[in-house]
Short mmCIF file of N, CA and C in Angstrom, two decimals:
data_model
loop_
_atom_site.label_atom_id
_atom_site.label_comp_id
_atom_site.label_asym_id
_atom_site.label_seq_id
_atom_site.Cartn_x
_atom_site.Cartn_y
_atom_site.Cartn_z
N MET O 1 79.81 64.14 90.07
CA MET O 1 79.46 63.04 89.18
C MET O 1 79.53 63.48 87.72
N MET O 2 79.04 64.69 87.42
CA MET O 2 79.06 65.17 86.04
C MET O 2 80.50 65.31 85.53
N TRP O 3 81.40 65.84 86.37
CA TRP O 3 82.79 65.97 85.96
C TRP O 3 83.40 64.60 85.71
N THR O 4 83.09 63.64 86.55
CA THR O 4 83.64 62.30 86.40
C THR O 4 83.16 61.66 85.11
N LEU O 5 81.88 61.77 84.81
CA LEU O 5 81.33 61.20 83.58
C LEU O 5 81.91 61.90 82.36
N GLY O 6 82.02 63.23 82.42
CA GLY O 6 82.62 63.98 81.31
C GLY O 6 84.07 63.61 81.11
N SER O 7 84.81 63.52 82.20
CA SER O 7 86.23 63.14 82.12
C SER O 7 86.39 61.75 81.53
N LEU O 8 85.59 60.82 82.02
CA LEU O 8 85.67 59.44 81.53
C LEU O 8 85.33 59.36 80.04
N THR O 9 84.28 60.04 79.63
CA THR O 9 83.86 60.00 78.23
C THR O 9 84.95 60.53 77.30
N VAL O 10 85.47 61.69 77.62
CA VAL O 10 86.48 62.29 76.76
C VAL O 10 87.77 61.49 76.77
N LEU O 11 88.14 60.93 77.91
CA LEU O 11 89.35 60.12 77.98
C LEU O 11 89.21 58.81 77.20
N VAL O 12 88.06 58.17 77.28
CA VAL O 12 87.85 56.93 76.54
C VAL O 12 87.87 57.19 75.03
N LEU O 13 87.16 58.22 74.59
CA LEU O 13 87.14 58.53 73.16
C LEU O 13 88.55 58.85 72.65
N THR O 14 89.28 59.62 73.42
CA THR O 14 90.63 59.99 73.01
C THR O 14 91.58 58.79 73.07
N ALA O 15 91.40 57.91 74.03
CA ALA O 15 92.22 56.70 74.10
C ALA O 15 91.95 55.79 72.90
N LEU O 16 90.69 55.66 72.52
CA LEU O 16 90.37 54.87 71.32
C LEU O 16 91.00 55.47 70.08
N LEU O 17 90.93 56.78 69.97
CA LEU O 17 91.55 57.48 68.84
C LEU O 17 93.06 57.29 68.84
N LEU O 18 93.67 57.43 70.00
CA LEU O 18 95.11 57.22 70.14
C LEU O 18 95.49 55.80 69.70
N GLY O 19 94.64 54.85 69.99
CA GLY O 19 94.90 53.47 69.58
C GLY O 19 94.97 53.30 68.07
N THR O 20 94.14 54.05 67.34
CA THR O 20 94.16 53.92 65.88
C THR O 20 95.48 54.42 65.30
N THR O 21 95.97 55.54 65.80
CA THR O 21 97.23 56.05 65.24
C THR O 21 98.43 55.26 65.76
N PHE O 22 98.34 54.75 66.99
CA PHE O 22 99.42 53.92 67.50
C PHE O 22 99.55 52.64 66.66
N ALA O 23 98.42 52.10 66.23
CA ALA O 23 98.45 50.92 65.36
C ALA O 23 99.24 51.21 64.09
N HIS O 24 99.02 52.38 63.51
CA HIS O 24 99.77 52.75 62.30
C HIS O 24 101.27 52.88 62.59
N VAL O 25 101.62 53.43 63.73
CA VAL O 25 103.03 53.56 64.10
C VAL O 25 103.66 52.17 64.24
N LEU O 26 102.94 51.25 64.86
CA LEU O 26 103.47 49.90 65.03
C LEU O 26 103.63 49.16 63.70
N GLU O 27 102.76 49.46 62.75
CA GLU O 27 102.84 48.82 61.43
C GLU O 27 103.93 49.40 60.54
N ALA O 28 104.30 50.64 60.78
CA ALA O 28 105.18 51.37 59.86
C ALA O 28 106.49 50.64 59.53
N PRO O 29 107.23 50.11 60.51
CA PRO O 29 108.50 49.46 60.13
C PRO O 29 108.30 48.32 59.12
N ALA O 30 107.28 47.51 59.30
CA ALA O 30 107.02 46.43 58.35
C ALA O 30 106.59 46.99 56.99
N LYS O 31 105.73 48.01 57.02
CA LYS O 31 105.22 48.55 55.75
C LYS O 31 106.30 49.28 54.97
N PHE O 32 107.33 49.78 55.64
CA PHE O 32 108.45 50.40 54.92
C PHE O 32 109.27 49.34 54.16
N GLN O 33 109.10 48.07 54.50
CA GLN O 33 109.79 46.98 53.81
C GLN O 33 108.98 46.42 52.63
N TYR O 34 107.69 46.78 52.55
CA TYR O 34 106.83 46.25 51.48
C TYR O 34 107.29 46.76 50.12
N ASP O 35 107.09 45.91 49.12
CA ASP O 35 107.27 46.39 47.76
C ASP O 35 106.00 47.15 47.36
N ALA O 36 105.99 47.68 46.17
CA ALA O 36 104.87 48.52 45.73
C ALA O 36 103.53 47.80 45.78
N ALA O 37 103.48 46.59 45.25
CA ALA O 37 102.22 45.85 45.20
C ALA O 37 101.71 45.51 46.60
N GLN O 38 102.61 45.10 47.49
CA GLN O 38 102.20 44.77 48.86
C GLN O 38 101.64 46.01 49.56
N TRP O 39 102.32 47.14 49.41
CA TRP O 39 101.88 48.35 50.09
C TRP O 39 100.54 48.83 49.55
N VAL O 40 100.39 48.83 48.25
CA VAL O 40 99.11 49.28 47.66
C VAL O 40 97.98 48.34 48.05
N PHE O 41 98.24 47.04 48.02
CA PHE O 41 97.21 46.08 48.42
C PHE O 41 96.77 46.33 49.87
N ALA O 42 97.73 46.54 50.76
CA ALA O 42 97.39 46.82 52.16
C ALA O 42 96.57 48.10 52.26
N GLN O 43 97.00 49.14 51.56
CA GLN O 43 96.29 50.42 51.62
C GLN O 43 94.85 50.29 51.13
N GLN O 44 94.65 49.52 50.10
CA GLN O 44 93.33 49.40 49.50
C GLN O 44 92.40 48.44 50.24
N ASN O 45 92.95 47.61 51.11
CA ASN O 45 92.12 46.58 51.74
C ASN O 45 92.10 46.58 53.26
N LEU O 46 93.14 47.05 53.89
CA LEU O 46 93.28 46.91 55.34
C LEU O 46 92.56 47.97 56.15
N TYR O 47 92.37 49.15 55.60
CA TYR O 47 92.00 50.30 56.42
C TYR O 47 90.55 50.77 56.28
N ARG O 48 89.70 50.00 55.73
CA ARG O 48 88.30 50.44 55.55
C ARG O 48 87.62 50.79 56.87
N SER O 49 87.78 49.98 57.91
CA SER O 49 87.14 50.27 59.19
C SER O 49 87.82 51.43 59.91
N PHE O 50 89.08 51.70 59.57
CA PHE O 50 89.74 52.87 60.14
C PHE O 50 89.00 54.13 59.69
N ALA O 51 88.57 54.15 58.44
CA ALA O 51 87.87 55.33 57.91
C ALA O 51 86.48 55.48 58.52
N SER O 52 85.72 54.40 58.54
CA SER O 52 84.33 54.51 59.02
C SER O 52 84.26 54.57 60.54
N ILE O 53 84.78 53.58 61.21
CA ILE O 53 84.71 53.54 62.68
C ILE O 53 85.69 54.55 63.29
N GLY O 54 86.92 54.54 62.79
CA GLY O 54 87.91 55.48 63.30
C GLY O 54 87.53 56.93 63.06
N GLY O 55 86.93 57.21 61.91
CA GLY O 55 86.48 58.57 61.61
C GLY O 55 85.41 59.04 62.58
N ALA O 56 84.47 58.17 62.88
CA ALA O 56 83.41 58.53 63.85
C ALA O 56 84.00 58.76 65.23
N ILE O 57 84.95 57.93 65.62
CA ILE O 57 85.60 58.11 66.92
C ILE O 57 86.38 59.43 66.93
N GLU O 58 87.08 59.73 65.84
CA GLU O 58 87.88 60.96 65.81
C GLU O 58 86.99 62.20 65.92
N LEU O 59 85.93 62.25 65.15
CA LEU O 59 85.04 63.41 65.22
C LEU O 59 84.38 63.52 66.60
N SER O 60 84.02 62.38 67.19
CA SER O 60 83.45 62.38 68.53
C SER O 60 84.46 62.86 69.56
N ALA O 61 85.71 62.42 69.42
CA ALA O 61 86.76 62.84 70.36
C ALA O 61 87.01 64.34 70.26
N ILE O 62 87.01 64.86 69.05
CA ILE O 62 87.19 66.31 68.87
C ILE O 62 86.05 67.07 69.54
N ALA O 63 84.81 66.66 69.26
CA ALA O 63 83.65 67.34 69.84
C ALA O 63 83.66 67.22 71.36
N ALA O 64 83.96 66.04 71.87
CA ALA O 64 83.98 65.82 73.32
C ALA O 64 85.07 66.65 73.99
N THR O 65 86.22 66.75 73.35
CA THR O 65 87.33 67.53 73.92
C THR O 65 86.99 69.01 73.96
N ILE O 66 86.40 69.51 72.90
CA ILE O 66 85.97 70.92 72.88
C ILE O 66 84.90 71.15 73.95
N GLY O 67 83.95 70.23 74.04
CA GLY O 67 82.91 70.35 75.07
C GLY O 67 83.47 70.29 76.47
N TYR O 68 84.44 69.41 76.67
CA TYR O 68 85.08 69.29 77.99
C TYR O 68 85.82 70.57 78.35
N ALA O 69 86.52 71.14 77.37
CA ALA O 69 87.22 72.41 77.60
C ALA O 69 86.21 73.50 77.97
N PHE O 70 85.09 73.51 77.29
CA PHE O 70 84.05 74.50 77.61
C PHE O 70 83.56 74.32 79.05
N LEU O 71 83.36 73.09 79.47
CA LEU O 71 82.92 72.83 80.84
C LEU O 71 83.96 73.30 81.87
N LEU O 72 85.22 73.27 81.47
CA LEU O 72 86.30 73.65 82.38
C LEU O 72 86.72 75.11 82.23
N ARG O 73 85.96 75.90 81.50
CA ARG O 73 86.37 77.27 81.18
C ARG O 73 86.67 78.13 82.41
N ASN O 74 86.09 77.84 83.55
CA ASN O 74 86.35 78.60 84.77
C ASN O 74 87.22 77.84 85.77
N ASP O 75 87.89 76.82 85.29
CA ASP O 75 88.71 75.96 86.15
C ASP O 75 90.18 76.12 85.75
N ALA O 76 91.07 75.87 86.68
CA ALA O 76 92.51 75.94 86.39
C ALA O 76 92.92 74.91 85.33
N SER O 77 92.13 73.87 85.14
CA SER O 77 92.44 72.81 84.17
C SER O 77 92.09 73.19 82.74
N PHE O 78 91.46 74.34 82.56
CA PHE O 78 91.01 74.78 81.23
C PHE O 78 92.15 74.78 80.21
N VAL O 79 93.30 75.30 80.60
CA VAL O 79 94.43 75.39 79.66
C VAL O 79 94.82 74.01 79.15
N TRP O 80 94.85 73.01 80.05
CA TRP O 80 95.19 71.65 79.64
C TRP O 80 94.16 71.10 78.66
N ALA O 81 92.90 71.37 78.90
CA ALA O 81 91.85 70.89 78.00
C ALA O 81 91.91 71.59 76.64
N ILE O 82 92.22 72.88 76.64
CA ILE O 82 92.36 73.61 75.37
C ILE O 82 93.55 73.09 74.57
N VAL O 83 94.66 72.84 75.23
CA VAL O 83 95.82 72.27 74.55
C VAL O 83 95.44 70.95 73.90
N ALA O 84 94.71 70.12 74.62
CA ALA O 84 94.27 68.83 74.07
C ALA O 84 93.38 69.03 72.86
N ALA O 85 92.42 69.94 72.97
CA ALA O 85 91.49 70.19 71.85
C ALA O 85 92.24 70.66 70.62
N VAL O 86 93.19 71.55 70.79
CA VAL O 86 93.98 72.07 69.66
C VAL O 86 94.79 70.95 69.03
N LEU O 87 95.45 70.14 69.84
CA LEU O 87 96.28 69.06 69.30
C LEU O 87 95.45 68.01 68.56
N ILE O 88 94.32 67.65 69.12
CA ILE O 88 93.48 66.64 68.48
C ILE O 88 92.89 67.18 67.18
N ALA O 89 92.50 68.45 67.18
CA ALA O 89 92.01 69.07 65.94
C ALA O 89 93.12 69.21 64.90
N MET O 90 94.33 69.54 65.35
CA MET O 90 95.46 69.63 64.42
C MET O 90 95.76 68.27 63.78
N ALA O 91 95.66 67.23 64.57
CA ALA O 91 95.89 65.88 64.03
C ALA O 91 94.86 65.55 62.96
N PHE O 92 93.63 65.99 63.17
CA PHE O 92 92.59 65.77 62.16
C PHE O 92 92.92 66.56 60.89
N ALA O 93 93.42 67.78 61.06
CA ALA O 93 93.82 68.59 59.89
C ALA O 93 94.92 67.89 59.10
N VAL O 94 95.86 67.25 59.78
CA VAL O 94 96.91 66.49 59.08
C VAL O 94 96.27 65.36 58.27
N TRP O 95 95.28 64.70 58.87
CA TRP O 95 94.60 63.63 58.13
C TRP O 95 93.90 64.20 56.89
N VAL O 96 93.19 65.30 57.06
CA VAL O 96 92.43 65.90 55.94
C VAL O 96 93.36 66.32 54.81
N PHE O 97 94.46 67.02 55.15
CA PHE O 97 95.29 67.62 54.11
C PHE O 97 96.43 66.74 53.61
N VAL O 98 96.81 65.72 54.36
CA VAL O 98 97.91 64.85 53.92
C VAL O 98 97.41 63.42 53.70
N THR O 99 96.97 62.78 54.77
CA THR O 99 96.63 61.37 54.72
C THR O 99 95.50 61.08 53.73
N ALA O 100 94.43 61.84 53.81
CA ALA O 100 93.27 61.58 52.94
C ALA O 100 93.60 61.82 51.47
N SER O 101 94.47 62.79 51.19
CA SER O 101 94.82 63.02 49.79
C SER O 101 95.63 61.84 49.23
N VAL O 102 96.50 61.28 50.05
CA VAL O 102 97.24 60.08 49.62
C VAL O 102 96.25 58.92 49.45
N ASN O 103 95.35 58.76 50.41
CA ASN O 103 94.35 57.69 50.31
C ASN O 103 93.57 57.77 49.00
N ALA O 104 93.15 58.97 48.65
CA ALA O 104 92.35 59.15 47.43
C ALA O 104 93.13 58.76 46.18
N ARG O 105 94.40 59.09 46.15
CA ARG O 105 95.22 58.73 44.99
C ARG O 105 95.45 57.22 44.92
N VAL O 106 95.83 56.63 46.05
CA VAL O 106 96.16 55.21 46.08
C VAL O 106 94.94 54.35 45.76
N GLU O 107 93.78 54.79 46.17
CA GLU O 107 92.54 54.02 45.93
C GLU O 107 92.27 53.82 44.43
N THR O 108 92.78 54.70 43.59
CA THR O 108 92.52 54.61 42.14
C THR O 108 93.54 53.74 41.41
N TRP O 109 94.58 53.32 42.10
CA TRP O 109 95.66 52.58 41.44
C TRP O 109 95.29 51.12 41.22
N SER O 110 95.79 50.59 40.14
CA SER O 110 95.71 49.16 39.86
C SER O 110 97.03 48.53 40.31
N LEU O 111 96.95 47.32 40.82
CA LEU O 111 98.19 46.63 41.24
C LEU O 111 99.12 46.38 40.05
N ASP O 112 98.56 46.43 38.84
CA ASP O 112 99.36 46.20 37.64
C ASP O 112 100.02 47.47 37.11
N ALA O 113 99.60 48.63 37.62
CA ALA O 113 100.13 49.90 37.10
C ALA O 113 100.28 50.90 38.24
N ILE O 114 101.26 50.67 39.09
CA ILE O 114 101.51 51.55 40.24
C ILE O 114 102.46 52.65 39.80
N PRO O 115 102.10 53.92 40.04
CA PRO O 115 102.96 55.03 39.62
C PRO O 115 104.33 54.99 40.29
N THR O 116 105.30 55.58 39.64
CA THR O 116 106.67 55.54 40.15
C THR O 116 106.84 56.34 41.44
N GLU O 117 105.96 57.30 41.71
CA GLU O 117 106.09 58.11 42.93
C GLU O 117 105.46 57.44 44.16
N TRP O 118 105.16 56.16 44.08
CA TRP O 118 104.49 55.49 45.19
C TRP O 118 105.30 55.57 46.48
N ARG O 119 106.63 55.53 46.38
CA ARG O 119 107.46 55.57 47.60
C ARG O 119 107.31 56.91 48.33
N SER O 120 107.29 58.01 47.60
CA SER O 120 107.15 59.31 48.26
C SER O 120 105.76 59.45 48.88
N LEU O 121 104.75 58.89 48.24
CA LEU O 121 103.41 58.92 48.83
C LEU O 121 103.32 58.01 50.06
N ARG O 122 104.02 56.89 50.01
CA ARG O 122 104.08 56.02 51.19
C ARG O 122 104.72 56.77 52.36
N MET O 123 105.80 57.49 52.10
CA MET O 123 106.46 58.26 53.16
C MET O 123 105.50 59.30 53.74
N GLN O 124 104.79 60.02 52.88
CA GLN O 124 103.83 61.02 53.35
C GLN O 124 102.78 60.37 54.23
N TRP O 125 102.24 59.24 53.77
CA TRP O 125 101.16 58.56 54.49
C TRP O 125 101.65 58.06 55.85
N GLU O 126 102.77 57.35 55.85
CA GLU O 126 103.28 56.77 57.09
C GLU O 126 103.69 57.86 58.08
N TYR O 127 104.41 58.86 57.61
CA TYR O 127 104.85 59.92 58.52
C TYR O 127 103.69 60.80 58.99
N SER O 128 102.66 60.94 58.17
CA SER O 128 101.49 61.71 58.64
C SER O 128 100.86 61.02 59.84
N HIS O 129 100.87 59.70 59.85
CA HIS O 129 100.31 58.97 60.99
C HIS O 129 101.21 59.05 62.22
N ILE O 130 102.49 59.11 62.02
CA ILE O 130 103.39 59.28 63.16
C ILE O 130 103.18 60.66 63.79
N VAL O 131 103.05 61.69 62.96
CA VAL O 131 102.76 63.04 63.46
C VAL O 131 101.42 63.04 64.19
N ARG O 132 100.42 62.40 63.62
CA ARG O 132 99.10 62.33 64.25
C ARG O 132 99.17 61.61 65.60
N TRP O 133 99.94 60.52 65.66
CA TRP O 133 100.07 59.78 66.92
C TRP O 133 100.69 60.66 68.01
N VAL O 134 101.73 61.40 67.66
CA VAL O 134 102.36 62.29 68.65
C VAL O 134 101.34 63.33 69.14
N ALA O 135 100.59 63.92 68.24
CA ALA O 135 99.57 64.90 68.63
C ALA O 135 98.50 64.26 69.50
N HIS O 136 98.05 63.07 69.13
CA HIS O 136 97.04 62.37 69.94
C HIS O 136 97.60 62.00 71.31
N LEU O 137 98.84 61.54 71.37
CA LEU O 137 99.44 61.17 72.65
C LEU O 137 99.56 62.37 73.59
N VAL O 138 100.10 63.46 73.08
CA VAL O 138 100.24 64.65 73.91
C VAL O 138 98.86 65.21 74.26
N GLY O 139 97.91 65.13 73.33
CA GLY O 139 96.54 65.55 73.62
C GLY O 139 95.93 64.71 74.72
N PHE O 140 96.13 63.41 74.66
CA PHE O 140 95.61 62.52 75.70
C PHE O 140 96.24 62.83 77.06
N ILE O 141 97.53 63.04 77.07
CA ILE O 141 98.22 63.39 78.33
C ILE O 141 97.67 64.71 78.88
N SER O 142 97.43 65.67 78.00
CA SER O 142 96.85 66.95 78.42
C SER O 142 95.46 66.76 79.01
N LEU O 143 94.66 65.92 78.36
CA LEU O 143 93.31 65.65 78.90
C LEU O 143 93.38 64.94 80.25
N ALA O 144 94.27 63.98 80.37
CA ALA O 144 94.42 63.28 81.65
C ALA O 144 94.87 64.25 82.74
N THR O 145 95.76 65.16 82.40
CA THR O 145 96.20 66.18 83.35
C THR O 145 95.02 67.05 83.77
N ALA O 146 94.22 67.49 82.80
CA ALA O 146 93.03 68.30 83.12
C ALA O 146 92.09 67.54 84.04
N ALA O 147 91.86 66.27 83.72
CA ALA O 147 90.93 65.47 84.53
C ALA O 147 91.46 65.29 85.95
N LEU O 148 92.74 65.02 86.08
CA LEU O 148 93.32 64.80 87.40
C LEU O 148 93.34 66.10 88.21
N ARG O 149 93.65 67.20 87.55
CA ARG O 149 93.67 68.50 88.25
C ARG O 149 92.26 68.90 88.67
N THR O 150 91.25 68.56 87.85
CA THR O 150 89.87 68.87 88.18
C THR O 150 89.44 68.06 89.41
N GLN O 151 89.89 66.81 89.48
CA GLN O 151 89.54 65.96 90.63
C GLN O 151 90.15 66.50 91.91
N ASP O 152 91.33 67.15 91.79
CA ASP O 152 92.00 67.69 92.98
C ASP O 152 91.35 68.97 93.50
N SER O 153 90.66 69.69 92.62
CA SER O 153 90.09 70.97 93.07
C SER O 153 88.71 70.86 93.64
#
């Protein structure tokens, strides 16, 4: 029962996290067509709950994945759980060092005075989320593999 509850908890948290980055991937083609004002307006208004709710989910998913790996330390599934923990933590590092720095800059911009480098910052922001989605997806698959292998043993 404990393994099942632990598996379910970590999988749900990671699935919710995966959903946030998948949403960004789905939005990217349209946002690459936005002009400067449209893109800045979206950045400044659309993502507030991604930071507060999504941030809490991300930190919870990281902690749960590390905890799950610890629980599996003597199990053959340990390697899968560690791979997941590393990938999910790496995705958070991408957010900290790339995405958040772009967010901080864009938040200070006025729609009337958008810097000329906005396109390169848009590319950094959008591609950072694509990288994060890939890491979250592979991390989720690794966690699911760990959970399924644990159920078999």
